[in-house]
Coordinates of C-alpha atoms and ligand atoms in Angstrom, one line a residue:
M1126 CA -41.2 125.2 30.1
Q1127 CA -43.6 124.6 27.3
S1128 CA -45.3 121.0 27.6
S1129 CA -43.5 120.4 24.2
A1130 CA -40.3 121.3 25.5
R1131 CA -40.9 119.0 28.8
I1132 CA -42.4 116.8 26.6
A1133 CA -38.6 116.5 24.8
L1134 CA -37.0 116.6 27.7
V1135 CA -38.5 113.7 29.2
F1136 CA -37.9 112.0 26.1
T1137 CA -34.3 112.5 26.0
V1138 CA -33.7 111.2 29.6
L1139 CA -35.2 108.2 29.0
M1140 CA -33.7 108.3 25.6
L1141 CA -30.3 107.8 27.7
A1142 CA -31.7 105.7 30.4
A1143 CA -32.5 103.0 28.4
C1144 CA -29.0 103.5 25.7
G1145 CA -27.4 103.3 29.6
G1146 CA -29.1 100.1 30.5
N1147 CA -28.8 98.1 27.4
Q1148 CA -24.9 99.1 27.5
Q1149 CA -24.3 97.4 31.0
G1150 CA -26.8 94.6 29.1
N1151 CA -24.4 94.1 26.6
T1152 CA -21.5 94.7 28.6
A1153 CA -22.8 91.4 31.4
S1154 CA -23.9 89.3 28.5
G1155 CA -20.9 89.9 27.0
D1156 CA -19.2 88.9 30.1
A1157 CA -21.2 86.0 30.5
A1158 CA -20.2 84.4 27.1
S1159 CA -16.6 85.2 27.4
Q1160 CA -16.9 83.5 30.2
Q1161 CA -19.3 80.6 29.6
T1162 CA -17.6 77.0 28.6
F1163 CA -18.5 74.1 26.0
K1164 CA -17.8 70.7 25.6
W1165 CA -18.0 69.2 22.7
K1166 CA -17.7 65.3 21.2
L1167 CA -16.2 65.4 17.5
V1168 CA -17.0 61.4 15.8
T1169 CA -14.3 61.0 13.4
T1170 CA -14.3 58.3 9.7
W1171 CA -10.4 57.4 10.5
P1172 CA -8.9 55.5 12.9
K1173 CA -8.4 56.4 16.3
N1174 CA -5.2 58.3 16.0
L1175 CA -4.2 57.6 11.8
P1176 CA -1.8 59.2 10.9
G1177 CA -2.1 62.1 8.5
L1178 CA -5.9 61.3 9.4
G1179 CA -6.7 60.2 12.9
T1180 CA -3.6 63.1 13.8
A1181 CA -4.9 66.0 12.4
P1182 CA -8.9 66.6 14.3
E1183 CA -7.0 65.4 17.4
R1184 CA -4.5 68.4 16.6
M1185 CA -7.3 70.3 15.8
A1186 CA -9.0 70.3 18.9
R1187 CA -5.9 71.1 21.2
D1188 CA -5.5 73.7 19.3
I1189 CA -8.5 75.0 20.0
E1190 CA -8.8 74.5 23.6
V1191 CA -5.8 76.8 24.2
M1192 CA -6.8 79.4 21.9
S1193 CA -10.3 79.6 23.7
Q1194 CA -8.5 79.4 27.3
G1195 CA -10.3 76.5 28.1
R1196 CA -13.5 77.9 26.9
L1197 CA -14.5 75.1 24.4
K1198 CA -12.7 71.7 25.0
I1199 CA -13.7 69.0 21.9
K1200 CA -12.6 65.5 22.7
V1201 CA -12.1 63.6 20.0
Y1202 CA -13.8 60.0 18.9
G1203 CA -12.3 57.0 17.0
A1204 CA -14.8 55.8 14.1
G1205 CA -16.5 53.1 16.3
E1206 CA -15.9 54.3 19.4
L1207 CA -19.2 56.7 19.4
V1208 CA -20.6 56.0 16.1
P1209 CA -19.1 53.7 12.6
A1210 CA -17.6 55.9 10.4
M1211 CA -20.1 55.8 7.7
E1212 CA -22.8 57.8 11.0
V1213 CA -20.2 60.2 11.1
F1214 CA -23.3 62.6 9.7
D1215 CA -26.2 61.7 10.6
A1216 CA -24.6 61.8 13.9
V1217 CA -23.4 65.6 13.5
S1218 CA -26.6 66.1 11.9
Q1219 CA -28.8 64.8 15.0
G1220 CA -26.2 66.9 17.8
T1221 CA -25.3 63.7 19.2
A1222 CA -22.0 65.0 18.4
E1223 CA -21.4 68.6 18.0
M1224 CA -18.8 68.6 15.3
G1225 CA -16.8 65.6 12.9
H1226 CA -14.8 65.1 10.8
G1227 CA -14.6 62.8 7.2
A1228 CA -14.9 63.3 3.3
A1229 CA -18.1 65.0 2.1
Y1230 CA -17.5 62.3 -0.3
Y1231 CA -19.3 59.6 2.1
W1232 CA -22.2 61.3 1.9
R1233 CA -23.2 60.9 -1.5
G1234 CA -26.0 59.1 -0.5
K1235 CA -27.9 62.6 1.3
A1236 CA -26.5 64.7 -1.2
P1237 CA -25.1 63.2 -4.7
A1238 CA -23.3 67.6 -5.3
A1239 CA -21.6 66.1 -1.9
A1240 CA -18.5 65.1 -3.6
F1241 CA -17.3 67.9 -5.3
F1242 CA -16.4 69.5 -1.8
A1243 CA -14.1 66.4 -1.3
T1244 CA -13.3 65.4 -4.7
V1245 CA -14.2 64.6 -8.5
P1246 CA -11.6 61.8 -10.7
F1247 CA -9.7 64.3 -12.4
G1248 CA -10.7 67.3 -10.9
M1249 CA -8.6 69.8 -8.4
T1250 CA -5.4 69.5 -6.7
A1251 CA -5.5 70.6 -3.0
Q1252 CA -4.3 74.2 -4.3
E1253 CA -7.0 74.4 -6.9
M1254 CA -9.8 73.4 -4.3
N1255 CA -9.0 75.8 -1.8
G1256 CA -9.0 78.6 -4.4
W1257 CA -12.5 77.8 -5.4
L1258 CA -13.9 77.0 -2.0
R1259 CA -12.3 80.1 -0.4
Y1260 CA -11.9 82.7 -3.3
G1261 CA -14.1 81.1 -6.1
G1262 CA -17.8 80.6 -4.6
G1263 CA -17.1 76.7 -3.2
Q1264 CA -17.7 77.9 0.1
E1265 CA -21.2 79.4 -0.1
L1266 CA -22.5 76.9 -2.1
W1267 CA -21.1 73.7 0.2
D1268 CA -22.9 75.6 3.0
R1269 CA -26.3 75.8 1.1
L1270 CA -25.5 71.8 -0.1
Y1271 CA -26.0 71.0 3.9
A1272 CA -28.0 73.4 5.8
P1273 CA -31.0 71.0 5.5
F1274 CA -28.6 68.9 6.9
N1275 CA -28.2 71.0 10.0
L1276 CA -24.6 71.3 9.8
V1277 CA -22.2 73.7 8.9
P1278 CA -19.6 72.4 6.7
L1279 CA -15.7 73.6 7.0
A1280 CA -12.1 72.6 4.7
S1281 CA -9.9 70.7 7.2
G1282 CA -7.8 68.6 5.5
N1283 CA -6.5 67.3 2.3
T1284 CA -3.6 65.2 1.3
G1285 CA -2.3 65.5 -1.8
V1286 CA -2.8 63.8 -4.8
Q1287 CA -3.6 60.1 -3.7
M1288 CA -1.6 56.3 -5.0
A1289 CA -4.1 54.9 -8.0
G1290 CA -4.1 51.7 -5.2
W1291 CA -3.3 47.8 -4.4
F1292 CA -3.6 45.5 -6.5
N1293 CA -2.6 41.5 -6.8
K1294 CA -2.1 41.7 -10.1
E1295 CA -1.0 43.8 -12.7
I1296 CA -2.9 46.9 -15.0
N1297 CA -1.9 46.3 -18.5
S1298 CA -5.6 47.5 -20.1
L1299 CA -8.7 47.7 -18.5
E1300 CA -9.5 43.9 -18.8
D1301 CA -7.3 44.1 -16.3
V1302 CA -10.3 45.4 -14.2
Q1303 CA -13.4 43.3 -14.8
G1304 CA -15.1 42.1 -12.4
L1305 CA -12.3 43.2 -10.1
K1306 CA -13.7 44.0 -6.5
M1307 CA -11.7 47.2 -5.5
R1308 CA -12.4 49.4 -2.5
I1309 CA -12.9 53.3 -3.6
P1310 CA -14.9 55.9 -2.1
G1311 CA -16.7 58.5 -4.6
L1312 CA -17.3 59.4 -7.7
G1313 CA -14.2 57.0 -8.9
G1314 CA -15.8 54.3 -7.8
E1315 CA -19.0 55.0 -10.5
V1316 CA -16.4 55.2 -13.2
L1317 CA -14.6 51.9 -11.4
K1318 CA -18.3 49.8 -11.9
R1319 CA -18.5 51.8 -15.5
V1320 CA -15.4 50.4 -16.9
G1321 CA -16.8 46.7 -15.5
G1322 CA -15.1 46.8 -11.8
E1323 CA -17.1 46.2 -9.0
P1324 CA -16.1 49.5 -6.2
V1325 CA -16.9 48.7 -2.6
A1326 CA -17.4 50.9 0.4
L1327 CA -15.7 50.7 3.0
P1328 CA -14.1 52.3 6.3
G1329 CA -10.3 53.3 6.7
G1330 CA -10.6 50.6 9.8
E1331 CA -12.2 48.1 7.1
I1332 CA -9.6 48.0 4.8
F1333 CA -6.6 45.7 5.2
T1334 CA -8.6 42.4 7.0
S1335 CA -10.6 42.7 3.8
L1336 CA -7.8 42.7 1.2
E1337 CA -6.2 40.0 3.4
T1338 CA -9.6 38.0 3.9
G1339 CA -10.0 38.2 -0.3
V1340 CA -13.1 40.0 0.3
I1341 CA -11.9 42.7 -1.6
D1342 CA -9.1 42.2 -4.2
A1343 CA -7.7 45.6 -4.7
T1344 CA -8.0 48.8 -2.1
E1345 CA -7.3 52.3 -2.5
W1346 CA -6.7 54.6 0.9
V1347 CA -4.8 57.1 1.1
G1348 CA -0.8 57.5 -0.3
P1349 CA 2.2 56.2 1.6
Y1350 CA 2.3 57.8 4.2
N1351 CA -1.2 56.3 5.0
D1352 CA -1.3 53.3 3.4
L1353 CA 1.7 51.9 4.5
A1354 CA 0.9 52.5 8.6
L1355 CA -2.0 50.8 7.8
G1356 CA 0.0 48.3 7.0
L1357 CA -1.8 47.2 2.9
H1358 CA 1.5 46.3 0.6
T1359 CA 1.5 43.2 3.3
A1360 CA -1.8 41.8 1.4
A1361 CA -1.0 43.5 -2.3
R1362 CA 2.0 43.3 -4.2
Y1363 CA 1.9 45.9 -6.8
Y1364 CA 1.2 49.8 -6.2
Y1365 CA -0.3 51.6 -8.4
Y1366 CA -0.1 55.9 -9.7
P1367 CA -1.5 58.0 -10.1
G1368 CA -4.0 58.3 -8.2
W1369 CA -6.9 59.5 -11.2
H1370 CA -9.6 59.1 -9.1
E1371 CA -8.3 61.8 -6.3
P1372 CA -6.1 64.4 -7.5
G1373 CA -6.3 65.9 -3.7
P1374 CA -9.3 65.4 -2.0
T1375 CA -10.2 68.4 0.9
L1376 CA -11.4 66.6 4.2
E1377 CA -14.0 68.3 5.7
A1378 CA -14.9 68.9 9.6
I1379 CA -18.2 69.6 10.6
V1380 CA -20.6 71.0 13.2
N1381 CA -24.1 70.7 14.0
R1382 CA -26.0 74.2 13.8
A1383 CA -27.4 74.8 16.6
A1384 CA -24.0 73.9 18.7
W1385 CA -22.5 76.1 16.2
D1386 CA -25.0 78.2 16.9
A1387 CA -25.0 79.0 20.7
L1388 CA -21.1 79.2 20.5
P1389 CA -20.2 83.6 20.8
E1390 CA -18.5 85.0 17.5
D1391 CA -14.9 84.3 18.7
L1392 CA -14.8 81.1 19.5
Q1393 CA -16.7 80.3 16.5
A1394 CA -13.6 82.4 14.4
M1395 CA -11.2 80.2 16.7
V1396 CA -12.7 77.6 14.9
R1397 CA -12.7 78.8 11.6
I1398 CA -9.0 79.9 12.0
A1399 CA -7.7 75.9 13.8
S1400 CA -9.7 73.7 10.6
Q1401 CA -7.9 76.1 7.7
A1402 CA -5.2 75.8 9.8
I1403 CA -5.2 71.7 10.0
N1404 CA -6.5 72.4 6.0
D1405 CA -2.2 73.3 4.9
D1406 CA -0.4 71.4 7.7
M1407 CA -2.6 67.9 7.1
L1408 CA -0.8 68.4 3.0
A1409 CA 2.2 70.0 4.8
E1410 CA 2.3 66.9 6.3
F1411 CA 1.5 63.7 3.7
T1412 CA 4.0 66.5 1.1
A1413 CA 7.1 66.1 4.4
R1414 CA 6.3 62.2 4.8
N1415 CA 5.2 60.9 1.1
N1416 CA 8.4 59.5 -0.5
T1417 CA 10.3 58.6 2.8
A1418 CA 7.2 56.0 3.2
L1419 CA 6.9 55.3 -0.5
R1420 CA 11.2 54.2 -0.1
T1421 CA 10.4 51.9 2.7
L1422 CA 7.6 50.9 0.8
V1423 CA 9.7 49.8 -1.7
D1424 CA 13.5 49.1 -0.8
E1425 CA 12.4 47.5 2.4
H1426 CA 9.2 45.6 1.4
G1427 CA 9.6 45.5 -2.2
V1428 CA 6.5 46.7 -3.0
E1429 CA 6.0 46.4 -6.7
L1430 CA 5.3 49.7 -8.3
R1431 CA 3.3 50.9 -11.1
R1432 CA 2.2 53.5 -13.3
L1433 CA -1.2 53.0 -14.9
P1434 CA -0.8 52.5 -18.8
D1435 CA -1.8 55.9 -20.7
D1436 CA -4.7 54.3 -22.6
V1437 CA -6.4 53.3 -19.0
L1438 CA -5.7 56.8 -17.7
K1439 CA -6.9 58.0 -20.7
A1440 CA -10.9 55.5 -20.5
L1441 CA -11.0 56.7 -17.3
R1442 CA -10.5 60.0 -18.6
E1443 CA -13.6 59.9 -21.1
V1444 CA -15.7 58.3 -18.2
S1445 CA -15.3 60.4 -15.9
Q1446 CA -16.0 63.1 -17.6
D1447 CA -20.1 61.4 -18.1
V1448 CA -20.0 60.3 -14.3
V1449 CA -18.8 63.9 -13.1
R1450 CA -21.8 65.3 -15.1
Q1451 CA -24.6 63.1 -14.1
A1452 CA -23.8 63.4 -11.0
A1453 CA -25.1 66.8 -10.1
G1454 CA -28.4 64.9 -11.9
D1455 CA -31.4 67.1 -12.3
D1456 CA -31.9 68.0 -8.9
P1457 CA -31.1 72.9 -9.3
L1458 CA -28.1 72.9 -6.8
A1459 CA -26.0 70.6 -8.0
K1460 CA -26.2 72.0 -11.6
E1461 CA -25.0 75.4 -10.1
I1462 CA -22.3 73.8 -7.6
Y1463 CA -21.2 71.5 -10.9
D1464 CA -21.5 74.3 -12.9
S1465 CA -19.2 76.6 -10.6
Y1466 CA -16.6 74.1 -9.7
M1467 CA -16.3 72.8 -13.3
A1468 CA -16.2 77.1 -14.7
F1469 CA -13.2 76.8 -11.9
Y1470 CA -11.4 74.1 -13.8
T1471 CA -11.5 75.8 -16.6
N1472 CA -10.5 78.9 -15.3
V1473 CA -8.1 77.3 -12.8
R1474 CA -6.0 74.5 -15.2
S1475 CA -5.5 77.2 -18.0
Y1476 CA -3.4 79.3 -15.6
H1477 CA -1.7 76.4 -13.9
A1478 CA -0.8 74.6 -17.1
L1479 CA 1.6 77.6 -18.1
S1480 CA 2.1 78.4 -14.6
E1481 CA 2.5 74.9 -11.8
Q1482 CA 2.7 72.1 -14.6
A1483 CA 5.1 74.7 -17.3
Y1484 CA 7.2 74.3 -13.4
I1485 CA 7.4 71.0 -12.3
N1486 CA 8.2 69.7 -16.2
A1487 CA 10.6 72.4 -16.8
R1488 CA 12.3 71.3 -13.6
Ligands
LIG712 CA1 -8.8 57.4 -1.3

C-alpha cells in the first residue's frame, strides 16, 4: 500500500472511531439530561392563591410538572413567604429563587423602560400587547432589557382592561384628585402625580389595610373579580371606570438565567409553552368572571359605579402622552423600546379602529 493510501485509510478509521465515540457520547448525555430532575422555587408579588393573579402561577407550575413527568418541580410562594413582594426581581436575579411572577412596571426603579412590558397609560390592550410581544419585536427587546439582570422574561398572564379604582368621594374634575393619596403603580402613578395627586406604591397584600385605616385615600387594583376577593368594597364606596392607566397589563414570569441555561431544551420549551398558556388562560378567567363579580359588588354590596368624566379622561390622556414619552429618557435601549412600542401601537390601532372597535360599537 502506498504511504499516502495508508495515511488516508488510517485517517478514515480514526474519523469513523471519532464519529462513533461522539454518537455514543451524545446519546449518553441525552439520556442523562432526560433523567435529570430540577426543583425550583417560584416567588410571586401576589398574596398566596389570590384568585386570578395568585392562582395562575400555581396552575403554570402544575402544568410544567405534569408535562415534564416530574422532571421539573416548581414550588410557588406567595408574597412575603420567602421574599417580600417588591423583592421578587432581585431574588430571581440573584438566584435566591429560580423563578418569579409579577408585573414589569414594579421594576421601573431598576429599568425605567420595564413599564412598557406591563402596560402604559392609554396604551395597548391585552390582544395588542400579545401581538407586539410575539410578532412585533417586543419579546426580543424585553430579553435585552432584562439580560443585564440575569433574567429571562416570559409573558405569563393578562387581566384585560382594569377598573380606574376605588374612591371615597366622587371624581367630577381634576380638582378632586388634588392631594389624593392613591395606590397606583407604574406610569399611571406618574400621571396622577403630574395632575396633583400623590401616588403610593403598595403590593396587593397591603392595599386593604392601608385603605381602611386611611393611610391612602383611594386605590386601584385590577377589576371586579380580583377586587372583590381583596374586599376593597368594604373600604371605599365609589368604583370608577375605565382603567385608563392599565388597559391590558401583561404579567410576567422571570427566570434566573443560570437556572434557565441549566435546563435541557425540552424543559425550556415546556416552561415557555406553559407560560404562554397561562398568559391566555388568565385573560380567559378574568373575562369569564368579571361581570358576575361586578353584579355582586353593585347588587349585593351597594357599590356605586361611576364613569370618569370625559374632560378628566382627556386631561389624563394628554399628560400620559408626555409621561410615556419621557419614560424612555436618554437611554438608547429604552428609546428603542419606546419607538418599537409606539410604532406597533400606531399600526395596530388603525386596523383595530375598523375591526375590534368598529364591531364593538356596532353590536
Ligand atoms: Ca392595577
